[in-house]
Amino acid sequence: MDTAEFRRRGKEMVDYVADYLENIEKRQVYPDVEPGYLRSLIPEEAPEQPETYEDVVKDIERVVMPGITHWHSPYFFAYFPTANSFPAILADMLSGAIGCVGFSWAASPACTELETVMLDWLGKMLNLPEEFLAGTKGKGGGVIQGTASEATLVALLAARCRMVKRILSDDPERPEADIISKLVAYSSDQAHSSVERAGLIGGVRMRKIPSDSKFSVRGEALRKVLEEDKAAGLIPFYFCATLGTTPSCAFDYITEIGPICNTEGIWMHIDAAYAGSAFICPEFRPLLDGVEFADSFNFNPHKWLLVNFDCSTMWVKNRTDIIAAFKMDPLYLKHDHQESGLVTDYRHWQIPLGRRFRSLKIWFVFRMYGLRGLQDHIRKHVALAKEFEALVRVDERFQISAEVVLGLVCFRLKGSNDLNEALLKRINSARRIHLVPCQLSGRFVLRFAVCARTTESRHVQEAWAHITQLATELLRQFPQ
Ligand SMILES: *Cc1c(COP(=O)(O)O)cnc(C)c1O
């Protein structure tokens, strides 16, 4: 493909993308394919001779689209949202064209510097404490990780390193292996599975703190477990708090937990993967109160802030905590401006070496929407969730299973778990909308998450009409 053809094909692709997104609600939100469907549709081996672009493009609708779950359909209400906006798509095109690998400042100064400034912009939008910002001489700062899972792991590894060093400085004779074998990390019993996984990868014990009746961890619950563990000779070193849990969007009491962690020398990391975006609205910012006690904070603009996947933003109060844990300096990566207040080498802040130019899409989105436009987006989703909640509440056959704070509604038919499982099965088999379940206090619950940027009231109303119709049929067949 030469430049002339690229110009032409690029414009055609933009048209294809615009048509796809404009007409997405006409497509069935969830695919019909069976596992292994794709292998039989394409050759066993890569072509020996080049094919034409037409050949490739023809196969998008034949091979790919039948197996796509349309996350940006306004009938998609599963999991949590994943962001999508035109400015972010365009910025990603440019990022692809520049195609730099920005592991150090020298490897592409703009890639590093725009990221640092964007994380300061976003930190200010969230009203994060000054300590988390890089500024020109701050000790803290932000970084873009690929996912919240990576941020949780990076924080856990940095915390592990900090605790080992701290103990060794008091007791230099103690074997490091002995310290590591005593370390224990904590999270809520509602935390995302990636938190438990971080413990597995980090090779440390992980304990779940029981949440209360609202699915939140209170300070007392943590304190109780800490006392037990310390009495047993263990070394508590890390607590991963969740703001906006995945099952029900519950919030741990970080104003209670934070001071305990600070006193005990425990690293508090905050995982606000979904809910974090909402904190740009002053009315939701109180949910982040207590962040001042945290060592690190993370959320996913790629979930709810219109910046396409992948973009998970993480801030640390003390950048040396992270750099100390991961620094390697072979000669081929050295340059004349080593890590300092002004120069950041993000390779020390993450697990891989290479990194894409992801801050471009933040920059495009923030400038094209403005803080006001982003707040409107969040508020619209929350209002749609409240609209759905109100519909559920007036139907006596149903109940709401958790407080609706942001864009997620947890609900169920009054009745057995089997009944609710059967309802979800019918909903997802019909393919008109897509939902996933969760378990809350042993109950099977349906989750309705407002996801697509283009979801409107009529989609929510249609979804509810559809759900209630399926429920009526189900209850007719299996009267309770
Ligand atoms: C979605 C989610 C995650 C996982 O996010 P990734 O970026 O895919 O790793 C982690 N924690 C919470 C609370 C989530 O909702």
Tab-separated table of C-alpha atoms and ligand atoms in Angstrom:
chain	number	residue	atom	x	y	z
A	1	MET	CA	0.000	0.000	0.000
A	2	ASP	CA	1.529	3.315	-1.014
A	3	THR	CA	0.714	6.738	0.384
A	4	ALA	CA	-1.842	7.491	-2.316
A	5	GLU	CA	-3.749	4.292	-1.612
A	6	PHE	CA	-3.469	4.859	2.141
A	7	ARG	CA	-5.106	8.267	1.761
A	8	ARG	CA	-8.008	6.725	-0.106
A	9	ARG	CA	-8.400	3.654	2.101
A	10	GLY	CA	-8.028	5.693	5.259
A	11	LYS	CA	-10.961	7.881	4.267
A	12	GLU	CA	-12.994	4.793	3.391
A	13	MET	CA	-12.191	3.286	6.778
A	14	VAL	CA	-13.322	6.438	8.553
A	15	ASP	CA	-16.607	6.139	6.641
A	16	TYR	CA	-16.930	2.486	7.577
A	17	VAL	CA	-16.308	3.313	11.254
A	18	ALA	CA	-18.774	6.212	11.196
A	19	ASP	CA	-21.433	3.980	9.573
A	20	TYR	CA	-20.732	1.207	12.050
A	21	LEU	CA	-21.151	3.443	15.071
A	22	GLU	CA	-24.055	5.415	13.628
A	23	ASN	CA	-26.053	2.257	12.893
A	24	ILE	CA	-24.813	0.049	15.682
A	25	GLU	CA	-28.182	-0.296	17.372
A	26	LYS	CA	-29.528	-2.126	14.324
A	27	ARG	CA	-27.011	-4.889	14.919
A	28	GLN	CA	-27.767	-7.696	17.342
A	29	VAL	CA	-25.909	-6.734	20.486
A	30	TYR	CA	-24.669	-10.236	21.288
A	31	PRO	CA	-23.399	-12.651	18.612
A	32	ASP	CA	-24.864	-16.050	17.710
A	33	VAL	CA	-21.591	-17.822	16.961
A	34	GLU	CA	-20.374	-21.029	18.598
A	35	PRO	CA	-16.828	-21.496	19.931
A	36	GLY	CA	-14.396	-22.164	17.082
A	37	TYR	CA	-16.624	-20.458	14.496
A	38	LEU	CA	-13.822	-18.383	13.009
A	39	ARG	CA	-11.207	-20.990	12.111
A	40	SER	CA	-13.319	-22.482	9.346
A	41	LEU	CA	-13.924	-19.058	7.789
A	42	ILE	CA	-10.309	-18.253	6.960
A	43	PRO	CA	-7.385	-20.224	5.492
A	44	GLU	CA	-5.227	-22.486	7.643
A	45	GLU	CA	-2.114	-20.500	6.771
A	46	ALA	CA	-1.036	-16.938	6.054
A	47	PRO	CA	-1.069	-16.118	2.317
A	48	GLU	CA	2.153	-16.697	0.397
A	49	GLN	CA	1.405	-13.882	-2.059
A	50	PRO	CA	-0.041	-10.497	-1.117
A	51	GLU	CA	-3.790	-10.086	-1.365
A	52	THR	CA	-5.642	-6.905	-2.262
A	53	TYR	CA	-7.116	-4.495	0.252
A	54	GLU	CA	-10.594	-5.293	-1.138
A	55	ASP	CA	-10.072	-8.946	-0.202
A	56	VAL	CA	-9.255	-7.945	3.349
A	57	VAL	CA	-12.083	-5.455	3.738
A	58	LYS	CA	-14.676	-7.906	2.404
A	59	ASP	CA	-13.860	-10.196	5.308
A	60	ILE	CA	-14.684	-7.647	8.002
A	61	GLU	CA	-18.423	-8.281	7.655
A	62	ARG	CA	-17.991	-11.977	6.780
A	63	VAL	CA	-15.474	-13.043	9.425
A	64	VAL	CA	-15.201	-10.456	12.171
A	65	MET	CA	-18.569	-8.780	12.679
A	66	PRO	CA	-20.556	-12.003	13.205
A	67	GLY	CA	-18.369	-12.663	16.227
A	68	ILE	CA	-18.473	-9.213	17.777
A	69	THR	CA	-20.244	-8.352	21.002
A	70	HIS	CA	-21.217	-4.749	20.304
A	71	TRP	CA	-20.061	-2.978	23.464
A	72	HIS	CA	-21.093	0.382	22.060
A	73	SER	CA	-24.632	-0.615	21.234
A	74	PRO	CA	-27.114	1.310	23.380
A	75	TYR	CA	-28.633	-2.110	24.171
A	76	PHE	CA	-25.429	-3.244	25.880
A	77	PHE	CA	-25.865	-3.123	29.673
A	78	ALA	CA	-23.317	-5.745	30.758
A	79	TYR	CA	-20.178	-5.474	32.931
A	80	PHE	CA	-19.226	-1.800	33.119
A	81	PRO	CA	-18.952	0.656	30.234
A	82	THR	CA	-15.899	0.795	28.040
A	83	ALA	CA	-15.256	4.226	26.623
A	84	ASN	CA	-15.582	5.240	22.994
A	85	SER	CA	-15.489	8.676	21.422
A	86	PHE	CA	-14.508	10.097	18.062
A	87	PRO	CA	-11.690	12.334	19.368
A	88	ALA	CA	-10.122	9.316	21.092
A	89	ILE	CA	-10.337	7.204	17.922
A	90	LEU	CA	-8.659	9.965	15.912
A	91	ALA	CA	-5.926	10.428	18.515
A	92	ASP	CA	-5.270	6.687	18.460
A	93	MET	CA	-4.823	6.882	14.695
A	94	LEU	CA	-2.153	9.513	15.194
A	95	SER	CA	-0.547	7.482	17.969
A	96	GLY	CA	-0.392	4.555	15.564
A	97	ALA	CA	1.264	6.713	12.941
A	98	ILE	CA	3.901	8.140	15.267
A	99	GLY	CA	4.354	4.608	16.545
A	100	CYS	CA	6.997	5.465	19.100
A	101	VAL	CA	7.886	3.302	22.066
A	102	GLY	CA	8.067	5.802	24.892
A	103	PHE	CA	9.860	3.877	27.598
A	104	SER	CA	12.114	6.805	28.584
A	105	TRP	CA	12.053	10.541	28.208
A	106	ALA	CA	14.676	10.337	25.469
A	107	ALA	CA	12.726	7.672	23.592
A	108	SER	CA	10.184	10.393	22.660
A	109	PRO	CA	10.091	13.418	24.955
A	110	ALA	CA	6.564	14.440	23.906
A	111	CYS	CA	5.192	10.998	24.734
A	112	THR	CA	6.481	11.277	28.298
A	113	GLU	CA	5.859	14.953	28.892
A	114	LEU	CA	2.287	15.026	27.562
A	115	GLU	CA	1.469	12.059	29.789
A	116	THR	CA	2.832	13.763	32.905
A	117	VAL	CA	0.900	16.946	32.172
A	118	MET	CA	-2.319	15.084	31.278
A	119	LEU	CA	-2.157	13.199	34.558
A	120	ASP	CA	-1.784	16.535	36.338
A	121	TRP	CA	-4.780	17.920	34.405
A	122	LEU	CA	-6.864	14.912	35.331
A	123	GLY	CA	-5.611	14.968	38.921
A	124	LYS	CA	-6.806	18.572	39.184
A	125	MET	CA	-10.165	17.686	37.622
A	126	LEU	CA	-10.562	15.105	40.417
A	127	ASN	CA	-9.310	17.571	43.004
A	128	LEU	CA	-6.633	15.096	44.094
A	129	PRO	CA	-4.395	16.287	46.918
A	130	GLU	CA	-1.424	18.289	45.622
A	131	GLU	CA	0.981	15.520	46.718
A	132	PHE	CA	-0.222	13.269	43.904
A	133	LEU	CA	0.629	15.804	41.209
A	134	ALA	CA	3.992	15.977	39.466
A	135	GLY	CA	4.052	19.720	38.783
A	136	THR	CA	7.609	20.662	37.947
A	137	LYS	CA	9.184	19.526	41.189
A	138	GLY	CA	6.625	17.357	42.984
A	139	LYS	CA	7.480	14.044	44.602
A	140	GLY	CA	4.353	12.384	43.293
A	141	GLY	CA	2.869	12.076	39.845
A	142	GLY	CA	0.760	10.044	37.498
A	143	VAL	CA	1.286	7.346	34.921
A	144	ILE	CA	-0.915	5.583	32.371
A	145	GLN	CA	-1.069	1.834	32.919
A	146	GLY	CA	-2.802	-0.507	30.518
A	147	THR	CA	-5.387	-1.723	33.021
A	148	ALA	CA	-6.484	-1.411	36.634
A	149	SER	CA	-5.138	-4.928	37.187
A	150	GLU	CA	-1.632	-3.727	36.350
A	151	ALA	CA	-1.966	-0.710	38.632
A	152	THR	CA	-3.038	-2.948	41.532
A	153	LEU	CA	-0.091	-5.257	40.900
A	154	VAL	CA	2.462	-2.456	40.502
A	155	ALA	CA	1.259	-0.903	43.770
A	156	LEU	CA	1.417	-4.253	45.552
A	157	LEU	CA	4.966	-4.926	44.344
A	158	ALA	CA	6.099	-1.424	45.324
A	159	ALA	CA	4.494	-1.857	48.746
A	160	ARG	CA	6.198	-5.217	49.181
A	161	CYS	CA	9.561	-3.692	48.354
A	162	ARG	CA	8.982	-0.731	50.702
A	163	MET	CA	8.079	-3.004	53.626
A	164	VAL	CA	11.009	-5.356	53.087
A	165	LYS	CA	13.433	-2.414	53.015
A	166	ARG	CA	11.870	-0.881	56.092
A	167	ILE	CA	12.233	-4.095	58.103
A	168	LEU	CA	15.766	-4.711	56.858
A	169	SER	CA	16.827	-1.238	57.900
A	170	ASP	CA	15.779	-2.072	61.498
A	171	ASP	CA	17.004	-5.659	61.403
A	172	PRO	CA	19.652	-6.124	58.705
A	173	GLU	CA	20.313	-9.743	59.736
A	174	ARG	CA	16.783	-10.948	59.043
A	175	PRO	CA	16.617	-13.072	55.866
A	176	GLU	CA	14.535	-11.424	53.130
A	177	ALA	CA	12.787	-14.723	52.388
A	178	ASP	CA	11.600	-14.833	56.000
A	179	ILE	CA	10.103	-11.340	55.718
A	180	ILE	CA	8.358	-12.098	52.433
A	181	SER	CA	6.879	-15.298	53.812
A	182	LYS	CA	5.193	-13.273	56.586
A	183	LEU	CA	3.759	-10.494	54.427
A	184	VAL	CA	0.002	-10.216	54.146
A	185	ALA	CA	-2.107	-8.045	51.816
A	186	TYR	CA	-5.796	-7.201	52.218
A	187	SER	CA	-8.833	-6.211	50.227
A	188	SER	CA	-12.591	-6.269	50.576
A	189	ASP	CA	-14.426	-9.534	49.968
A	190	GLN	CA	-16.109	-7.522	47.170
A	191	ALA	CA	-12.820	-6.569	45.471
A	192	HIS	CA	-12.228	-7.385	41.824
A	193	SER	CA	-10.620	-10.748	41.081
A	194	SER	CA	-7.556	-8.905	39.749
A	195	VAL	CA	-6.694	-7.924	43.328
A	196	GLU	CA	-6.478	-11.531	44.476
A	197	ARG	CA	-4.501	-12.226	41.338
A	198	ALA	CA	-2.010	-9.472	42.209
A	199	GLY	CA	-1.390	-11.325	45.477
A	200	LEU	CA	-0.824	-14.572	43.591
A	201	ILE	CA	1.587	-12.974	41.130
A	202	GLY	CA	3.315	-11.039	43.909
A	203	GLY	CA	3.771	-14.247	45.898
A	204	VAL	CA	2.162	-12.938	49.075
A	205	ARG	CA	-0.675	-14.019	51.317
A	206	MET	CA	-3.935	-12.267	50.601
A	207	ARG	CA	-6.833	-11.925	53.022
A	208	LYS	CA	-10.322	-10.699	52.312
A	209	ILE	CA	-11.931	-8.378	54.825
A	210	PRO	CA	-15.656	-9.004	55.294
A	211	SER	CA	-17.795	-6.159	53.968
A	212	ASP	CA	-20.858	-4.823	55.794
A	213	SER	CA	-24.535	-5.005	54.825
A	214	LYS	CA	-23.929	-2.337	52.163
A	215	PHE	CA	-20.976	-4.301	50.733
A	216	SER	CA	-18.412	-1.797	52.075
A	217	VAL	CA	-15.408	-2.429	54.306
A	218	ARG	CA	-15.391	-0.465	57.555
A	219	GLY	CA	-12.325	0.484	59.581
A	220	GLU	CA	-13.340	-1.801	62.451
A	221	ALA	CA	-13.453	-4.874	60.219
A	222	LEU	CA	-9.928	-4.188	59.005
A	223	ARG	CA	-8.655	-3.470	62.504
A	224	LYS	CA	-9.962	-6.786	63.797
A	225	VAL	CA	-8.166	-8.809	61.120
A	226	LEU	CA	-4.964	-6.789	61.558
A	227	GLU	CA	-4.864	-7.582	65.261
A	228	GLU	CA	-5.288	-11.307	64.579
A	229	ASP	CA	-2.594	-11.329	61.937
A	230	LYS	CA	-0.074	-9.311	63.908
A	231	ALA	CA	-0.619	-11.590	66.902
A	232	ALA	CA	0.171	-14.522	64.596
A	233	GLY	CA	3.500	-12.924	63.622
A	234	LEU	CA	2.403	-11.822	60.156
A	235	ILE	CA	3.388	-8.512	58.580
A	236	PRO	CA	0.479	-6.500	57.109
A	237	PHE	CA	1.810	-4.348	54.260
A	238	TYR	CA	-0.905	-3.538	51.672
A	239	PHE	CA	-4.590	-2.764	51.584
A	240	CYS	CA	-6.392	-2.398	48.272
A	241	ALA	CA	-9.538	-0.334	48.875
A	242	THR	CA	-12.286	-0.364	46.283
A	243	LEU	CA	-14.361	2.667	45.404
A	244	GLY	CA	-17.161	1.338	43.219
A	245	THR	CA	-16.995	-2.453	43.514
A	246	THR	CA	-17.643	-4.511	40.421
A	247	PRO	CA	-20.652	-6.478	41.715
A	248	SER	CA	-22.654	-3.563	43.141
A	249	CYS	CA	-20.634	-0.305	42.984
A	250	ALA	CA	-20.113	-0.154	46.755
A	251	PHE	CA	-17.554	2.105	48.415
A	252	ASP	CA	-15.100	1.105	51.141
A	253	TYR	CA	-14.864	3.588	54.023
A	254	ILE	CA	-11.447	4.989	53.189
A	255	THR	CA	-11.813	7.809	55.720
A	256	GLU	CA	-11.791	5.067	58.397
A	257	ILE	CA	-9.392	2.647	56.723
A	258	GLY	CA	-6.854	5.256	55.595
A	259	PRO	CA	-5.757	6.455	59.052
A	260	ILE	CA	-5.369	2.837	60.213
A	261	CYS	CA	-3.163	2.047	57.212
A	262	ASN	CA	-1.092	5.184	57.805
A	263	THR	CA	-0.537	4.343	61.471
A	264	GLU	CA	0.371	0.735	60.696
A	265	GLY	CA	2.674	1.618	57.800
A	266	ILE	CA	0.415	-0.254	55.392
A	267	TRP	CA	0.339	0.923	51.766
A	268	MET	CA	-3.213	1.917	50.851
A	269	HIS	CA	-3.995	1.602	47.170
A	270	ILE	CA	-7.387	2.691	45.846
A	271	ASP	CA	-8.997	0.838	42.964
A	272	ALA	CA	-11.764	3.063	41.573
A	273	ALA	CA	-11.657	1.512	38.099
A	274	TYR	CA	-15.240	2.372	37.185
A	275	ALA	CA	-16.382	4.987	39.699
A	276	GLY	CA	-13.270	7.162	39.446
A	277	SER	CA	-14.525	9.025	36.385
A	278	ALA	CA	-17.548	10.289	38.322
A	279	PHE	CA	-15.308	12.148	40.773
A	280	ILE	CA	-14.885	14.943	38.207
A	281	CYS	CA	-18.424	15.989	39.223
A	282	PRO	CA	-18.482	18.005	42.473
A	283	GLU	CA	-21.607	16.151	43.642
A	284	PHE	CA	-19.755	12.787	43.474
A	285	ARG	CA	-16.357	14.004	44.672
A	286	PRO	CA	-17.190	13.336	48.372
A	287	LEU	CA	-17.039	9.623	47.478
A	288	LEU	CA	-13.274	10.125	47.080
A	289	ASP	CA	-12.803	11.784	50.485
A	290	GLY	CA	-10.014	9.965	52.308
A	291	VAL	CA	-7.813	9.721	49.199
A	292	GLU	CA	-5.378	11.906	51.142
A	293	PHE	CA	-4.485	8.800	53.192
A	294	ALA	CA	-3.661	6.712	50.109
A	295	ASP	CA	-0.219	5.916	48.730
A	296	SER	CA	-1.615	5.269	45.272
A	297	PHE	CA	-4.884	5.810	43.441
A	298	ASN	CA	-6.093	4.382	40.144
A	299	PHE	CA	-9.112	4.460	37.869
A	300	ASN	CA	-9.934	3.713	34.243
A	301	PRO	CA	-10.736	6.647	31.950
A	302	HIS	CA	-11.170	3.806	29.450
A	303	LYS	CA	-14.275	2.790	31.330
A	304	TRP	CA	-16.280	5.946	31.784
A	305	LEU	CA	-14.363	9.017	30.617
A	306	LEU	CA	-14.675	8.639	26.842
A	307	VAL	CA	-11.025	7.673	26.329
A	308	ASN	CA	-10.929	4.427	24.373
A	309	PHE	CA	-9.272	1.313	25.814
A	310	ASP	CA	-6.529	1.121	27.014
A	311	CYS	CA	-6.010	3.933	29.473
A	312	SER	CA	-5.826	3.312	33.206
A	313	THR	CA	-4.520	6.288	35.143
A	314	MET	CA	-2.549	5.836	38.351
A	315	TRP	CA	-1.098	8.375	40.761
A	316	VAL	CA	1.451	7.860	43.514
A	317	LYS	CA	2.305	10.185	46.345
A	318	ASN	CA	5.928	9.221	46.346
A	319	ARG	CA	7.367	8.299	42.987
A	320	THR	CA	10.552	6.971	44.549
A	321	ASP	CA	8.516	4.148	46.158
A	322	ILE	CA	7.677	2.843	42.690
A	323	ILE	CA	10.986	3.577	41.035
A	324	ALA	CA	12.870	1.923	43.893
A	325	ALA	CA	10.956	-1.273	43.281
A	326	PHE	CA	11.413	-1.537	39.519
A	327	LYS	CA	14.545	0.319	38.487
A	328	MET	CA	16.962	-1.385	36.081
A	329	ASP	CA	19.520	0.610	34.186
A	330	PRO	CA	21.341	-1.255	31.420
A	331	LEU	CA	23.667	0.850	29.323
A	332	TYR	CA	21.523	0.714	26.170
A	333	LEU	CA	18.654	2.449	27.984
A	334	LYS	CA	20.694	5.207	29.616
A	335	HIS	CA	20.439	8.767	28.358
A	336	ASP	CA	21.792	12.193	29.287
A	337	HIS	CA	18.739	13.265	31.281
A	338	GLN	CA	18.126	10.702	33.978
A	339	GLU	CA	14.960	10.566	36.059
A	340	SER	CA	14.583	13.806	38.015
A	341	GLY	CA	11.786	16.218	38.852
A	342	LEU	CA	11.551	17.267	35.205
A	343	VAL	CA	12.430	14.032	33.460
A	344	THR	CA	10.385	10.908	33.943
A	345	ASP	CA	11.382	7.505	32.648
A	346	TYR	CA	8.063	5.706	32.739
A	347	ARG	CA	9.701	2.329	32.216
A	348	HIS	CA	10.474	2.424	35.963
A	349	TRP	CA	6.770	2.863	36.765
A	350	GLN	CA	5.369	-0.208	35.047
A	351	ILE	CA	5.920	-3.867	34.276
A	352	PRO	CA	6.678	-3.808	30.523
A	353	LEU	CA	9.439	-1.744	29.001
A	354	GLY	CA	7.572	-0.536	25.916
A	355	ARG	CA	4.596	1.772	26.040
A	356	ARG	CA	2.310	3.431	23.497
A	357	PHE	CA	1.570	7.140	23.169
A	358	ARG	CA	-1.725	6.916	25.069
A	359	SER	CA	-1.836	10.426	26.494
A	360	LEU	CA	-2.717	11.776	23.035
A	361	LYS	CA	-6.226	10.392	23.310
A	362	ILE	CA	-6.674	11.968	26.756
A	363	TRP	CA	-5.528	15.299	25.342
A	364	PHE	CA	-7.891	15.140	22.363
A	365	VAL	CA	-10.884	14.045	24.456
A	366	PHE	CA	-10.400	16.570	27.259
A	367	ARG	CA	-10.023	19.445	24.811
A	368	MET	CA	-12.918	18.444	22.581
A	369	TYR	CA	-15.371	17.780	25.433
A	370	GLY	CA	-14.072	20.098	28.104
A	371	LEU	CA	-14.664	19.328	31.757
A	372	ARG	CA	-18.291	20.388	31.256
A	373	GLY	CA	-18.902	17.911	28.441
A	374	LEU	CA	-17.369	15.055	30.427
A	375	GLN	CA	-19.471	15.915	33.477
A	376	ASP	CA	-22.581	15.946	31.270
A	377	HIS	CA	-21.717	12.451	30.065
A	378	ILE	CA	-21.387	11.093	33.629
A	379	ARG	CA	-24.555	12.837	34.806
A	380	LYS	CA	-26.552	11.550	31.878
A	381	HIS	CA	-25.567	7.961	32.665
A	382	VAL	CA	-26.364	8.354	36.342
A	383	ALA	CA	-29.768	9.831	35.473
A	384	LEU	CA	-30.488	6.881	33.148
A	385	ALA	CA	-29.592	4.440	35.919
A	386	LYS	CA	-31.957	6.275	38.290
A	387	GLU	CA	-34.652	6.111	35.625
A	388	PHE	CA	-34.202	2.342	35.397
A	389	GLU	CA	-34.172	2.038	39.189
A	390	ALA	CA	-37.491	3.891	39.384
A	391	LEU	CA	-39.012	1.475	36.849
A	392	VAL	CA	-37.872	-1.513	38.890
A	393	ARG	CA	-39.170	-0.028	42.127
A	394	VAL	CA	-42.744	0.363	40.898
A	395	ASP	CA	-42.971	-3.280	39.775
A	396	GLU	CA	-43.777	-5.276	42.873
A	397	ARG	CA	-42.439	-8.506	41.430
A	398	PHE	CA	-38.908	-7.060	41.529
A	399	GLN	CA	-36.538	-5.686	44.146
A	400	ILE	CA	-33.451	-3.466	44.109
A	401	SER	CA	-30.483	-5.327	45.599
A	402	ALA	CA	-28.001	-2.529	46.328
A	403	GLU	CA	-28.061	1.235	46.632
A	404	VAL	CA	-27.876	2.917	43.216
A	405	VAL	CA	-25.115	5.505	43.492
A	406	LEU	CA	-23.811	5.856	39.934
A	407	GLY	CA	-24.644	4.133	36.643
A	408	LEU	CA	-25.251	0.581	37.889
A	409	VAL	CA	-28.545	-0.951	39.033
A	410	CYS	CA	-28.543	-4.331	40.799
A	411	PHE	CA	-32.004	-5.910	40.769
A	412	ARG	CA	-33.775	-9.264	40.907
A	413	LEU	CA	-37.147	-10.921	40.882
A	414	LYS	CA	-38.396	-11.574	44.393
A	415	GLY	CA	-37.892	-15.310	44.516
A	416	SER	CA	-35.284	-18.003	44.226
A	417	ASN	CA	-31.853	-17.822	42.640
A	418	ASP	CA	-33.003	-20.392	40.084
A	419	LEU	CA	-35.833	-18.126	39.021
A	420	ASN	CA	-33.443	-15.213	38.505
A	421	GLU	CA	-30.952	-17.367	36.657
A	422	ALA	CA	-33.746	-18.481	34.360
A	423	LEU	CA	-34.753	-14.879	33.739
A	424	LEU	CA	-31.208	-13.849	32.863
A	425	LYS	CA	-30.889	-16.825	30.552
A	426	ARG	CA	-34.018	-15.774	28.679
A	427	ILE	CA	-32.837	-12.177	28.463
A	428	ASN	CA	-29.466	-13.089	27.036
A	429	SER	CA	-30.834	-15.772	24.704
A	430	ALA	CA	-33.256	-13.278	23.187
A	431	ARG	CA	-30.211	-11.151	22.212
A	432	ARG	CA	-32.150	-7.841	22.311
A	433	ILE	CA	-30.109	-6.555	25.239
A	434	HIS	CA	-27.104	-7.939	27.071
A	435	LEU	CA	-26.668	-8.198	30.861
A	436	VAL	CA	-24.393	-10.066	33.263
A	437	PRO	CA	-25.196	-11.222	36.802
A	438	CYS	CA	-23.439	-10.944	40.134
A	439	GLN	CA	-23.774	-12.530	43.530
A	440	LEU	CA	-24.655	-10.417	46.563
A	441	SER	CA	-24.981	-12.067	49.989
A	442	GLY	CA	-25.518	-15.430	48.332
A	443	ARG	CA	-28.205	-14.123	46.021
A	444	PHE	CA	-28.181	-14.268	42.245
A	445	VAL	CA	-28.619	-10.677	41.079
A	446	LEU	CA	-28.931	-9.060	37.643
A	447	ARG	CA	-26.714	-6.064	36.903
A	448	PHE	CA	-27.953	-3.279	34.638
A	449	ALA	CA	-25.051	-0.961	33.793
A	450	VAL	CA	-25.582	2.046	31.560
A	451	CYS	CA	-22.725	1.615	29.122
A	452	ALA	CA	-22.806	3.158	25.653
A	453	ARG	CA	-22.187	6.859	25.139
A	454	THR	CA	-25.294	6.955	22.963
A	455	THR	CA	-27.703	5.281	25.393
A	456	GLU	CA	-30.891	7.315	25.725
A	457	SER	CA	-34.042	7.090	27.788
A	458	ARG	CA	-35.853	5.192	25.038
A	459	HIS	CA	-33.270	2.379	25.161
A	460	VAL	CA	-33.666	2.071	28.929
A	461	GLN	CA	-37.460	2.057	28.609
A	462	GLU	CA	-37.328	-0.552	25.842
A	463	ALA	CA	-34.948	-2.685	27.866
A	464	TRP	CA	-37.277	-2.612	30.851
A	465	ALA	CA	-40.356	-3.400	28.736
A	466	HIS	CA	-38.466	-6.355	27.298
A	467	ILE	CA	-37.290	-7.615	30.712
A	468	THR	CA	-40.771	-7.380	32.225
A	469	GLN	CA	-42.321	-9.180	29.275
A	470	LEU	CA	-39.851	-12.060	29.686
A	471	ALA	CA	-40.479	-12.035	33.437
A	472	THR	CA	-44.248	-12.242	32.900
A	473	GLU	CA	-43.847	-15.268	30.613
A	474	LEU	CA	-41.473	-16.916	33.064
A	475	LEU	CA	-43.765	-16.361	36.048
A	476	ARG	CA	-46.725	-17.678	34.067
A	477	GLN	CA	-44.825	-20.919	33.439
A	478	PHE	CA	-43.392	-21.151	36.938
A	479	PRO	CA	-45.803	-19.417	39.331
A	480	GLN	CA	-44.079	-18.552	42.610
B	1	LIG	C1	-13.235	-3.280	35.769
B	1	LIG	C2	-12.588	-3.351	37.079
B	1	LIG	C3	-11.269	-3.812	37.214
B	1	LIG	C4	-10.490	-4.416	36.079
B	1	LIG	O1	-10.126	-3.464	35.178
B	1	LIG	P1	-8.967	-3.740	34.110
B	1	LIG	O2	-8.591	-2.365	33.709
B	1	LIG	O3	-9.587	-4.531	33.008
B	1	LIG	O4	-7.884	-4.479	34.786
B	1	LIG	C5	-10.676	-3.742	38.455
B	1	LIG	N1	-11.354	-3.275	39.520
B	1	LIG	C6	-12.620	-2.863	39.445
B	1	LIG	C7	-13.321	-2.350	40.669
B	1	LIG	C8	-13.286	-2.905	38.221
B	1	LIG	O5	-14.564	-2.505	38.144
